[in-house]
Amino acid sequence: MGILDFLKRRKEIRYILSIDGGGMRGIIPSVILSKLSALLSEYGDERPLYSHFDLIAGTSTGALIALALTMPNGKTGLEREDKAPLWTRGGYIMPGSDPNAFIGLYRDRGPEIFPKTQNFKSLLYPILTDKYEAKPYERFLSSAFMDSELSDALVPTAAIAYSTTDDSIYTMRSWDSHGILSREAALASSAAPMYFPPAEIRERDTGISRTLIDGGVAANNPALIAYSEARKLYPDAAEYRILSLSTCAPPYRFNPSEGIGGLTGWASPILKVYGNASLNTVDEVMPGIKGVKYVRIWAPVLEHRIKLDATTSTSIATLLDAAERTYKAKEEELRSFAYDISKEKTHSSVRLSQNIDNNLLEPR
């Protein structure tokens, strides 16, 4: 290895975007991403948002956002960024999906995914059945991602699920996709127990089938997994800078001595304890890893937990307000991160296009 290669590798910084799970609370990271995009424009950087990252990872609703950001716009039904392809050395950086439109997806399609019908099925929930049928959600994912494959992602992308078949975390990777479709990855990563039935996913290249459930049961904050994957993809990086977007679940505090104990006393709190403990573990571990700069976007903006299927206008207004207050609380960190990535050259992790339709050369 020559001296120039050595110096390049010693200075190499890789940028990672990690997005938490949380159902309808995905409105919050959607707003933050919209703000981040606006900050990049403020700094004179008109590259698509996705192209600033070397890896984008998400769990559950975070996987939905990650996939929406990174799928080629022509292969989805999502709204395109109002940007033209940008020429860089080696090819064109293609526009991605518009992060400003993600908020509308939650607001407009949420009631379709989580229908509030008092039918026979909902009356039996949660004793004998899941709360929702998968079909409405599957229809939404089909319209959003069509038949795009996970391998189509414009930058390395990972969606986190949990395999009940293997009793382990199952990471669906765009660079090792096994033929999984992007809509299948989104469905599996967000198959929340008691809300949706498990997803049966078959790897097309191996023929192996797995039963997958929401990755939030093990990694609702996927930052640690994203870092592990980035280390494999970019082993020579000098530093990994991780922007971790939360869905702002509030802290859960309770006094077990005030309960009656046993299954009755612990049935409800134990789920909240496990969920928050997983989040707290990642926040505790990540800042102590050498060579990692961990920027966590969370603020105590929700007094009460907003359920993942909360689609009322009041809940959405609460989440939008929480997102604005989160941005205000974390604006300095976001501005600093935006400034840093705006000064970086486009990395080789971005998939470039050689031949494009001339109609795309002008913004919409």
mmCIF file of C-alpha atoms in Angstrom:
data_model
loop_
_atom_site.group_PDB
_atom_site.id
_atom_site.type_symbol
_atom_site.label_atom_id
_atom_site.label_comp_id
_atom_site.label_asym_id
_atom_site.label_seq_id
_atom_site.Cartn_x
_atom_site.Cartn_y
_atom_site.Cartn_z
ATOM 1 C CA MET A 1 0.000 0.000 0.000
ATOM 2 C CA GLY A 2 1.390 3.389 -1.065
ATOM 3 C CA ILE A 3 1.660 6.440 1.180
ATOM 4 C CA LEU A 4 -1.330 8.118 -0.545
ATOM 5 C CA ASP A 5 -3.532 5.085 0.069
ATOM 6 C CA PHE A 6 -2.367 4.980 3.676
ATOM 7 C CA LEU A 7 -3.195 8.636 4.256
ATOM 8 C CA LYS A 8 -6.569 8.277 2.551
ATOM 9 C CA ARG A 9 -7.582 5.333 4.713
ATOM 10 C CA ARG A 10 -6.337 7.013 7.865
ATOM 11 C CA LYS A 11 -8.665 9.957 7.227
ATOM 12 C CA GLU A 12 -11.654 8.027 5.874
ATOM 13 C CA ILE A 13 -14.924 8.798 7.640
ATOM 14 C CA ARG A 14 -18.047 6.739 7.038
ATOM 15 C CA TYR A 15 -21.497 8.141 7.747
ATOM 16 C CA ILE A 16 -24.373 6.009 8.992
ATOM 17 C CA LEU A 17 -28.053 6.830 9.368
ATOM 18 C CA SER A 18 -29.971 4.709 11.884
ATOM 19 C CA ILE A 19 -33.737 5.006 12.370
ATOM 20 C CA ASP A 20 -35.707 3.552 15.297
ATOM 21 C CA GLY A 21 -38.981 1.666 15.207
ATOM 22 C CA GLY A 22 -42.200 3.043 16.633
ATOM 23 C CA GLY A 23 -45.103 2.755 14.194
ATOM 24 C CA MET A 24 -46.905 6.063 13.702
ATOM 25 C CA ARG A 25 -44.175 7.745 15.759
ATOM 26 C CA GLY A 26 -42.154 7.454 12.537
ATOM 27 C CA ILE A 27 -43.584 10.904 11.896
ATOM 28 C CA ILE A 28 -40.873 12.267 14.190
ATOM 29 C CA PRO A 29 -37.790 10.986 12.284
ATOM 30 C CA SER A 30 -39.575 11.895 9.041
ATOM 31 C CA VAL A 31 -39.769 15.515 10.161
ATOM 32 C CA ILE A 32 -36.130 15.426 11.303
ATOM 33 C CA LEU A 33 -35.028 14.109 7.902
ATOM 34 C CA SER A 34 -36.984 16.873 6.203
ATOM 35 C CA LYS A 35 -35.190 19.403 8.410
ATOM 36 C CA LEU A 36 -31.831 17.776 7.644
ATOM 37 C CA SER A 37 -32.504 18.036 3.919
ATOM 38 C CA ALA A 38 -33.332 21.735 4.327
ATOM 39 C CA LEU A 39 -30.108 22.295 6.278
ATOM 40 C CA LEU A 40 -28.073 20.728 3.475
ATOM 41 C CA SER A 41 -29.704 23.092 0.987
ATOM 42 C CA GLU A 42 -28.931 25.977 3.333
ATOM 43 C CA TYR A 43 -25.262 24.950 3.180
ATOM 44 C CA GLY A 44 -25.403 24.891 -0.625
ATOM 45 C CA ASP A 45 -25.496 21.112 -0.950
ATOM 46 C CA GLU A 46 -28.191 19.954 -3.390
ATOM 47 C CA ARG A 47 -27.277 16.284 -3.481
ATOM 48 C CA PRO A 48 -30.062 13.835 -2.587
ATOM 49 C CA LEU A 49 -30.311 13.156 1.135
ATOM 50 C CA TYR A 50 -29.555 9.432 0.876
ATOM 51 C CA SER A 51 -26.280 10.068 -0.994
ATOM 52 C CA HIS A 52 -24.611 11.549 2.096
ATOM 53 C CA PHE A 53 -24.621 8.202 3.901
ATOM 54 C CA ASP A 54 -22.563 5.054 3.481
ATOM 55 C CA LEU A 55 -25.186 2.916 5.200
ATOM 56 C CA ILE A 56 -28.824 3.513 6.119
ATOM 57 C CA ALA A 57 -30.444 1.099 8.576
ATOM 58 C CA GLY A 58 -33.860 0.936 10.146
ATOM 59 C CA THR A 59 -36.065 -1.174 12.354
ATOM 60 C CA SER A 60 -39.822 -1.494 11.810
ATOM 61 C CA THR A 61 -41.155 1.941 10.831
ATOM 62 C CA GLY A 62 -37.501 2.999 10.617
ATOM 63 C CA ALA A 63 -36.932 0.285 8.004
ATOM 64 C CA LEU A 64 -39.859 1.655 6.027
ATOM 65 C CA ILE A 65 -38.238 5.106 6.018
ATOM 66 C CA ALA A 66 -34.782 3.716 5.223
ATOM 67 C CA LEU A 67 -36.107 1.790 2.243
ATOM 68 C CA ALA A 68 -38.150 4.754 1.047
ATOM 69 C CA LEU A 69 -35.018 6.904 1.095
ATOM 70 C CA THR A 70 -32.818 4.511 -0.822
ATOM 71 C CA MET A 71 -34.963 2.787 -3.438
ATOM 72 C CA PRO A 72 -34.569 4.180 -6.999
ATOM 73 C CA ASN A 73 -37.458 6.546 -7.523
ATOM 74 C CA GLY A 74 -38.445 5.080 -10.881
ATOM 75 C CA LYS A 75 -39.018 1.716 -9.189
ATOM 76 C CA THR A 76 -41.377 3.003 -6.500
ATOM 77 C CA GLY A 77 -44.655 4.832 -6.227
ATOM 78 C CA LEU A 78 -43.120 7.412 -3.888
ATOM 79 C CA GLU A 79 -42.805 11.103 -4.633
ATOM 80 C CA ARG A 80 -39.441 12.138 -6.102
ATOM 81 C CA GLU A 81 -37.244 14.863 -4.646
ATOM 82 C CA ASP A 82 -37.514 18.148 -6.513
ATOM 83 C CA LYS A 83 -33.939 17.819 -7.728
ATOM 84 C CA ALA A 84 -32.180 17.012 -10.970
ATOM 85 C CA PRO A 85 -29.571 14.253 -11.301
ATOM 86 C CA LEU A 86 -26.136 15.588 -10.392
ATOM 87 C CA TRP A 87 -23.034 14.669 -12.347
ATOM 88 C CA THR A 88 -20.057 13.579 -10.321
ATOM 89 C CA ARG A 89 -16.958 11.703 -11.228
ATOM 90 C CA GLY A 90 -18.122 8.356 -12.559
ATOM 91 C CA GLY A 91 -21.781 9.088 -13.236
ATOM 92 C CA TYR A 92 -24.988 10.755 -12.112
ATOM 93 C CA ILE A 93 -26.273 10.866 -8.531
ATOM 94 C CA MET A 94 -29.950 10.178 -9.035
ATOM 95 C CA PRO A 95 -32.676 11.953 -7.038
ATOM 96 C CA GLY A 96 -34.349 9.874 -4.366
ATOM 97 C CA SER A 97 -37.730 9.981 -2.699
ATOM 98 C CA ASP A 98 -38.753 13.263 -1.134
ATOM 99 C CA PRO A 99 -38.398 13.059 2.679
ATOM 100 C CA ASN A 100 -40.881 15.917 2.957
ATOM 101 C CA ALA A 101 -43.542 13.559 1.592
ATOM 102 C CA PHE A 102 -42.990 10.878 4.243
ATOM 103 C CA ILE A 103 -44.997 12.864 6.792
ATOM 104 C CA GLY A 104 -47.986 12.776 4.465
ATOM 105 C CA LEU A 105 -47.674 9.010 4.068
ATOM 106 C CA TYR A 106 -48.133 8.534 7.803
ATOM 107 C CA ARG A 107 -50.948 11.053 8.021
ATOM 108 C CA ASP A 108 -52.849 9.907 4.930
ATOM 109 C CA ARG A 109 -52.166 6.162 4.867
ATOM 110 C CA GLY A 110 -51.959 5.451 8.598
ATOM 111 C CA PRO A 111 -55.733 4.988 9.009
ATOM 112 C CA GLU A 112 -55.682 2.596 6.055
ATOM 113 C CA ILE A 113 -52.918 0.472 7.600
ATOM 114 C CA PHE A 114 -54.474 0.571 11.087
ATOM 115 C CA PRO A 115 -58.233 0.524 10.398
ATOM 116 C CA LYS A 116 -60.318 1.270 13.482
ATOM 117 C CA THR A 117 -63.140 -1.172 12.823
ATOM 118 C CA GLN A 118 -64.904 -2.916 15.670
ATOM 119 C CA ASN A 119 -65.270 -6.243 13.935
ATOM 120 C CA PHE A 120 -65.170 -9.779 15.264
ATOM 121 C CA LYS A 121 -61.396 -9.915 14.937
ATOM 122 C CA SER A 122 -60.751 -6.730 16.908
ATOM 123 C CA LEU A 123 -63.069 -7.874 19.691
ATOM 124 C CA LEU A 124 -60.969 -10.997 20.176
ATOM 125 C CA TYR A 125 -57.695 -9.003 20.262
ATOM 126 C CA PRO A 126 -55.368 -9.552 22.105
ATOM 127 C CA ILE A 127 -56.595 -12.837 23.542
ATOM 128 C CA LEU A 128 -56.996 -14.988 20.442
ATOM 129 C CA THR A 129 -55.841 -13.000 17.431
ATOM 130 C CA ASP A 130 -53.638 -10.207 16.105
ATOM 131 C CA LYS A 131 -55.164 -6.753 16.117
ATOM 132 C CA TYR A 132 -54.900 -6.120 12.355
ATOM 133 C CA GLU A 133 -55.022 -8.065 9.131
ATOM 134 C CA ALA A 134 -51.821 -7.840 7.082
ATOM 135 C CA LYS A 135 -53.594 -7.226 3.762
ATOM 136 C CA PRO A 136 -54.126 -3.425 4.068
ATOM 137 C CA TYR A 137 -50.490 -2.939 5.033
ATOM 138 C CA GLU A 138 -49.344 -5.216 2.228
ATOM 139 C CA ARG A 139 -51.395 -3.188 -0.278
ATOM 140 C CA PHE A 140 -49.761 0.019 0.943
ATOM 141 C CA LEU A 141 -46.272 -1.482 0.677
ATOM 142 C CA SER A 142 -47.005 -2.774 -2.819
ATOM 143 C CA SER A 143 -48.108 0.669 -3.957
ATOM 144 C CA ALA A 144 -45.094 2.323 -2.313
ATOM 145 C CA PHE A 145 -42.320 -0.074 -3.342
ATOM 146 C CA MET A 146 -43.928 -1.963 -6.230
ATOM 147 C CA ASP A 147 -41.591 -4.805 -7.281
ATOM 148 C CA SER A 148 -38.301 -3.109 -6.410
ATOM 149 C CA GLU A 149 -35.713 -5.431 -4.929
ATOM 150 C CA LEU A 150 -33.716 -4.778 -1.812
ATOM 151 C CA SER A 151 -30.604 -5.032 -3.985
ATOM 152 C CA ASP A 152 -31.782 -1.976 -5.968
ATOM 153 C CA ALA A 153 -30.919 0.380 -3.086
ATOM 154 C CA LEU A 154 -28.855 3.386 -4.136
ATOM 155 C CA VAL A 155 -26.668 3.100 -1.016
ATOM 156 C CA PRO A 156 -26.163 0.112 1.293
ATOM 157 C CA THR A 157 -29.397 -0.361 3.223
ATOM 158 C CA ALA A 158 -30.355 -2.702 6.053
ATOM 159 C CA ALA A 159 -33.753 -3.613 7.492
ATOM 160 C CA ILE A 160 -33.776 -5.352 10.875
ATOM 161 C CA ALA A 161 -36.181 -8.174 11.726
ATOM 162 C CA TYR A 162 -36.177 -11.070 14.170
ATOM 163 C CA SER A 163 -36.277 -14.671 12.995
ATOM 164 C CA THR A 164 -38.386 -16.978 15.148
ATOM 165 C CA THR A 165 -37.121 -19.784 12.912
ATOM 166 C CA ASP A 166 -33.511 -19.209 13.981
ATOM 167 C CA ASP A 167 -34.070 -17.424 17.323
ATOM 168 C CA SER A 168 -31.825 -14.596 16.164
ATOM 169 C CA ILE A 169 -31.756 -11.123 14.676
ATOM 170 C CA TYR A 170 -32.171 -11.293 10.908
ATOM 171 C CA THR A 171 -30.648 -8.389 9.005
ATOM 172 C CA MET A 172 -31.874 -7.943 5.449
ATOM 173 C CA ARG A 173 -29.027 -6.311 3.511
ATOM 174 C CA SER A 174 -29.176 -4.670 0.107
ATOM 175 C CA TRP A 175 -25.658 -5.890 -0.712
ATOM 176 C CA ASP A 176 -26.501 -9.479 0.232
ATOM 177 C CA SER A 177 -30.229 -9.501 -0.395
ATOM 178 C CA HIS A 178 -30.953 -13.145 -1.327
ATOM 179 C CA GLY A 179 -33.515 -11.813 -3.786
ATOM 180 C CA ILE A 180 -35.781 -10.298 -1.125
ATOM 181 C CA LEU A 181 -38.072 -7.532 -2.365
ATOM 182 C CA SER A 182 -38.024 -4.158 -0.622
ATOM 183 C CA ARG A 183 -41.718 -4.442 0.291
ATOM 184 C CA GLU A 184 -41.041 -7.850 1.824
ATOM 185 C CA ALA A 185 -38.203 -6.414 3.908
ATOM 186 C CA ALA A 186 -40.445 -3.584 5.134
ATOM 187 C CA LEU A 187 -43.261 -6.009 5.975
ATOM 188 C CA ALA A 188 -41.010 -8.385 7.917
ATOM 189 C CA SER A 189 -39.209 -5.676 9.846
ATOM 190 C CA SER A 190 -42.512 -4.181 11.037
ATOM 191 C CA ALA A 191 -44.540 -7.319 11.784
ATOM 192 C CA ALA A 192 -45.171 -6.235 15.374
ATOM 193 C CA PRO A 193 -46.382 -9.111 17.583
ATOM 194 C CA MET A 194 -50.043 -8.813 18.596
ATOM 195 C CA TYR A 195 -50.563 -6.122 15.938
ATOM 196 C CA PHE A 196 -49.700 -7.989 12.731
ATOM 197 C CA PRO A 197 -49.154 -11.654 11.917
ATOM 198 C CA PRO A 198 -45.560 -12.812 11.386
ATOM 199 C CA ALA A 199 -44.136 -12.511 7.871
ATOM 200 C CA GLU A 200 -43.072 -15.598 5.963
ATOM 201 C CA ILE A 201 -40.083 -14.606 3.833
ATOM 202 C CA ARG A 202 -38.334 -16.872 1.356
ATOM 203 C CA GLU A 203 -34.798 -16.209 0.153
ATOM 204 C CA ARG A 204 -35.053 -16.617 -3.600
ATOM 205 C CA ASP A 205 -31.421 -17.600 -4.157
ATOM 206 C CA THR A 206 -31.204 -20.190 -1.374
ATOM 207 C CA GLY A 207 -34.825 -21.322 -1.138
ATOM 208 C CA ILE A 208 -34.686 -20.947 2.651
ATOM 209 C CA SER A 209 -37.887 -19.690 4.292
ATOM 210 C CA ARG A 210 -38.060 -17.919 7.628
ATOM 211 C CA THR A 211 -40.755 -16.649 9.921
ATOM 212 C CA LEU A 212 -39.894 -13.046 10.777
ATOM 213 C CA ILE A 213 -41.322 -10.577 13.265
ATOM 214 C CA ASP A 214 -40.705 -6.918 14.099
ATOM 215 C CA GLY A 215 -37.010 -6.250 14.669
ATOM 216 C CA GLY A 216 -37.976 -4.004 17.569
ATOM 217 C CA VAL A 217 -38.250 -7.021 19.857
ATOM 218 C CA ALA A 218 -34.436 -7.084 19.888
ATOM 219 C CA ALA A 219 -33.124 -3.881 18.305
ATOM 220 C CA ASN A 220 -35.647 -1.062 18.232
ATOM 221 C CA ASN A 221 -32.630 1.246 17.953
ATOM 222 C CA PRO A 222 -30.589 -0.448 15.209
ATOM 223 C CA ALA A 223 -27.499 1.750 15.618
ATOM 224 C CA LEU A 224 -25.344 -0.993 17.128
ATOM 225 C CA ILE A 225 -26.233 -3.421 14.348
ATOM 226 C CA ALA A 226 -25.678 -0.696 11.749
ATOM 227 C CA TYR A 227 -22.224 -0.031 13.188
ATOM 228 C CA SER A 228 -21.391 -3.738 13.087
ATOM 229 C CA GLU A 229 -22.428 -3.922 9.433
ATOM 230 C CA ALA A 230 -20.478 -0.763 8.582
ATOM 231 C CA ARG A 231 -17.346 -2.244 10.140
ATOM 232 C CA LYS A 232 -17.660 -5.187 7.743
ATOM 233 C CA LEU A 233 -18.343 -2.996 4.722
ATOM 234 C CA TYR A 234 -15.686 -0.385 5.510
ATOM 235 C CA PRO A 235 -13.030 -2.037 7.687
ATOM 236 C CA ASP A 236 -10.432 0.627 6.930
ATOM 237 C CA ALA A 237 -12.478 3.609 8.065
ATOM 238 C CA ALA A 238 -10.826 5.821 10.649
ATOM 239 C CA GLU A 239 -14.150 6.918 12.103
ATOM 240 C CA TYR A 240 -17.826 6.031 11.932
ATOM 241 C CA ARG A 241 -20.266 8.897 12.456
ATOM 242 C CA ILE A 242 -23.738 7.702 13.297
ATOM 243 C CA LEU A 243 -26.858 9.825 13.183
ATOM 244 C CA SER A 244 -29.419 7.904 15.235
ATOM 245 C CA LEU A 245 -33.016 9.105 14.910
ATOM 246 C CA SER A 246 -35.414 8.110 17.678
ATOM 247 C CA THR A 247 -39.192 8.027 17.649
ATOM 248 C CA CYS A 248 -39.084 9.683 21.082
ATOM 249 C CA ALA A 249 -40.612 7.007 23.250
ATOM 250 C CA PRO A 250 -40.794 8.528 26.752
ATOM 251 C CA PRO A 251 -38.916 6.949 29.672
ATOM 252 C CA TYR A 252 -40.887 4.273 31.493
ATOM 253 C CA ARG A 253 -40.649 4.398 35.251
ATOM 254 C CA PHE A 254 -42.661 2.397 37.755
ATOM 255 C CA ASN A 255 -42.363 0.939 41.249
ATOM 256 C CA PRO A 256 -42.793 -2.872 41.237
ATOM 257 C CA SER A 257 -43.366 -2.875 45.001
ATOM 258 C CA GLU A 258 -46.628 -1.041 44.416
ATOM 259 C CA GLY A 259 -47.959 -3.808 42.147
ATOM 260 C CA ILE A 260 -49.388 -7.196 42.996
ATOM 261 C CA GLY A 261 -46.568 -9.132 41.346
ATOM 262 C CA GLY A 262 -46.805 -12.302 39.315
ATOM 263 C CA LEU A 263 -48.172 -12.546 35.790
ATOM 264 C CA THR A 264 -51.037 -10.166 36.478
ATOM 265 C CA GLY A 265 -48.806 -7.459 37.900
ATOM 266 C CA TRP A 266 -46.010 -7.771 35.326
ATOM 267 C CA ALA A 267 -47.953 -8.512 32.117
ATOM 268 C CA SER A 268 -48.185 -4.878 31.057
ATOM 269 C CA PRO A 269 -45.013 -3.280 32.480
ATOM 270 C CA ILE A 270 -42.602 -6.012 31.438
ATOM 271 C CA LEU A 271 -43.074 -5.250 27.732
ATOM 272 C CA LYS A 272 -42.331 -1.569 28.292
ATOM 273 C CA VAL A 273 -39.318 -2.413 30.486
ATOM 274 C CA TYR A 274 -37.797 -4.686 27.844
ATOM 275 C CA GLY A 275 -38.378 -2.142 25.084
ATOM 276 C CA ASN A 276 -36.837 0.792 26.917
ATOM 277 C CA ALA A 277 -33.993 -1.336 28.302
ATOM 278 C CA SER A 278 -32.969 -2.243 24.749
ATOM 279 C CA LEU A 279 -32.925 1.426 23.735
ATOM 280 C CA ASN A 280 -30.992 2.436 26.841
ATOM 281 C CA THR A 281 -28.392 -0.289 26.266
ATOM 282 C CA VAL A 282 -27.516 1.035 22.810
ATOM 283 C CA ASP A 283 -27.321 4.620 24.094
ATOM 284 C CA GLU A 284 -25.022 3.441 26.880
ATOM 285 C CA VAL A 285 -22.693 1.378 24.685
ATOM 286 C CA MET A 286 -22.344 3.400 21.481
ATOM 287 C CA PRO A 287 -20.606 6.531 22.866
ATOM 288 C CA GLY A 288 -17.911 4.358 24.448
ATOM 289 C CA ILE A 289 -16.806 2.644 21.233
ATOM 290 C CA LYS A 290 -13.482 3.929 19.979
ATOM 291 C CA GLY A 291 -13.663 5.499 16.550
ATOM 292 C CA VAL A 292 -17.404 6.187 16.758
ATOM 293 C CA LYS A 293 -19.143 9.552 16.952
ATOM 294 C CA TYR A 294 -22.717 8.864 18.011
ATOM 295 C CA VAL A 295 -25.297 11.611 17.554
ATOM 296 C CA ARG A 296 -28.587 10.565 19.144
ATOM 297 C CA ILE A 297 -31.662 12.618 18.304
ATOM 298 C CA TRP A 298 -34.033 12.133 21.211
ATOM 299 C CA ALA A 299 -35.757 14.615 23.479
ATOM 300 C CA PRO A 300 -38.287 14.279 26.326
ATOM 301 C CA VAL A 301 -41.093 15.737 24.228
ATOM 302 C CA LEU A 302 -43.823 13.139 24.780
ATOM 303 C CA GLU A 303 -45.418 13.075 28.212
ATOM 304 C CA HIS A 304 -47.277 9.874 27.402
ATOM 305 C CA ARG A 305 -46.433 7.008 25.091
ATOM 306 C CA ILE A 306 -48.161 7.307 21.734
ATOM 307 C CA LYS A 307 -49.163 3.832 20.575
ATOM 308 C CA LEU A 308 -47.741 2.605 17.305
ATOM 309 C CA ASP A 309 -51.224 2.499 15.740
ATOM 310 C CA ALA A 310 -52.403 5.936 16.937
ATOM 311 C CA THR A 311 -53.849 7.546 13.802
ATOM 312 C CA THR A 312 -56.269 10.134 15.167
ATOM 313 C CA SER A 313 -55.834 13.761 14.169
ATOM 314 C CA THR A 314 -55.021 14.579 17.796
ATOM 315 C CA SER A 315 -52.255 11.963 17.945
ATOM 316 C CA ILE A 316 -50.765 13.126 14.654
ATOM 317 C CA ALA A 317 -50.830 16.753 15.789
ATOM 318 C CA THR A 318 -49.092 15.691 19.017
ATOM 319 C CA LEU A 319 -46.396 13.862 17.048
ATOM 320 C CA LEU A 320 -45.830 16.772 14.687
ATOM 321 C CA ASP A 321 -45.456 19.103 17.652
ATOM 322 C CA ALA A 322 -43.089 16.623 19.317
ATOM 323 C CA ALA A 323 -40.989 16.520 16.150
ATOM 324 C CA GLU A 324 -40.671 20.302 16.045
ATOM 325 C CA ARG A 325 -39.682 20.424 19.701
ATOM 326 C CA THR A 326 -37.179 17.613 19.186
ATOM 327 C CA TYR A 327 -35.593 19.548 16.344
ATOM 328 C CA LYS A 328 -35.335 22.693 18.467
ATOM 329 C CA ALA A 329 -33.740 20.722 21.298
ATOM 330 C CA LYS A 330 -31.234 19.053 18.959
ATOM 331 C CA GLU A 331 -30.766 21.734 16.314
ATOM 332 C CA GLU A 332 -27.127 22.395 17.173
ATOM 333 C CA GLU A 333 -26.177 18.719 16.814
ATOM 334 C CA LEU A 334 -28.126 18.396 13.564
ATOM 335 C CA ARG A 335 -26.604 21.548 12.111
ATOM 336 C CA SER A 336 -23.126 20.317 12.943
ATOM 337 C CA PHE A 337 -23.813 16.921 11.378
ATOM 338 C CA ALA A 338 -25.369 18.522 8.279
ATOM 339 C CA TYR A 339 -22.389 20.835 7.870
ATOM 340 C CA ASP A 340 -19.945 17.923 8.095
ATOM 341 C CA ILE A 341 -21.703 15.780 5.495
ATOM 342 C CA SER A 342 -22.199 18.766 3.196
ATOM 343 C CA LYS A 343 -18.413 19.150 2.990
ATOM 344 C CA GLU A 344 -17.768 15.473 2.216
ATOM 345 C CA LYS A 345 -17.256 14.349 -1.348
ATOM 346 C CA THR A 346 -19.672 11.756 -2.657
ATOM 347 C CA HIS A 347 -18.407 8.361 -1.524
ATOM 348 C CA SER A 348 -18.073 5.247 -3.661
ATOM 349 C CA SER A 349 -20.883 3.683 -1.627
ATOM 350 C CA VAL A 350 -23.397 5.672 -3.740
ATOM 351 C CA ARG A 351 -24.688 3.856 -6.800
ATOM 352 C CA LEU A 352 -24.255 6.116 -9.832
ATOM 353 C CA SER A 353 -26.160 6.049 -13.102
ATOM 354 C CA GLN A 354 -24.514 6.326 -16.519
ATOM 355 C CA ASN A 355 -27.529 6.636 -18.790
ATOM 356 C CA ILE A 356 -30.535 8.717 -17.805
ATOM 357 C CA ASP A 357 -33.655 10.119 -19.393
ATOM 358 C CA ASN A 358 -33.014 13.732 -20.467
ATOM 359 C CA ASN A 359 -36.356 14.689 -18.919
ATOM 360 C CA LEU A 360 -34.838 13.976 -15.522
ATOM 361 C CA LEU A 361 -32.115 16.567 -15.984
ATOM 362 C CA GLU A 362 -34.526 19.282 -14.866
ATOM 363 C CA PRO A 363 -36.098 19.421 -11.379
ATOM 364 C CA ARG A 364 -39.833 18.805 -11.255
#
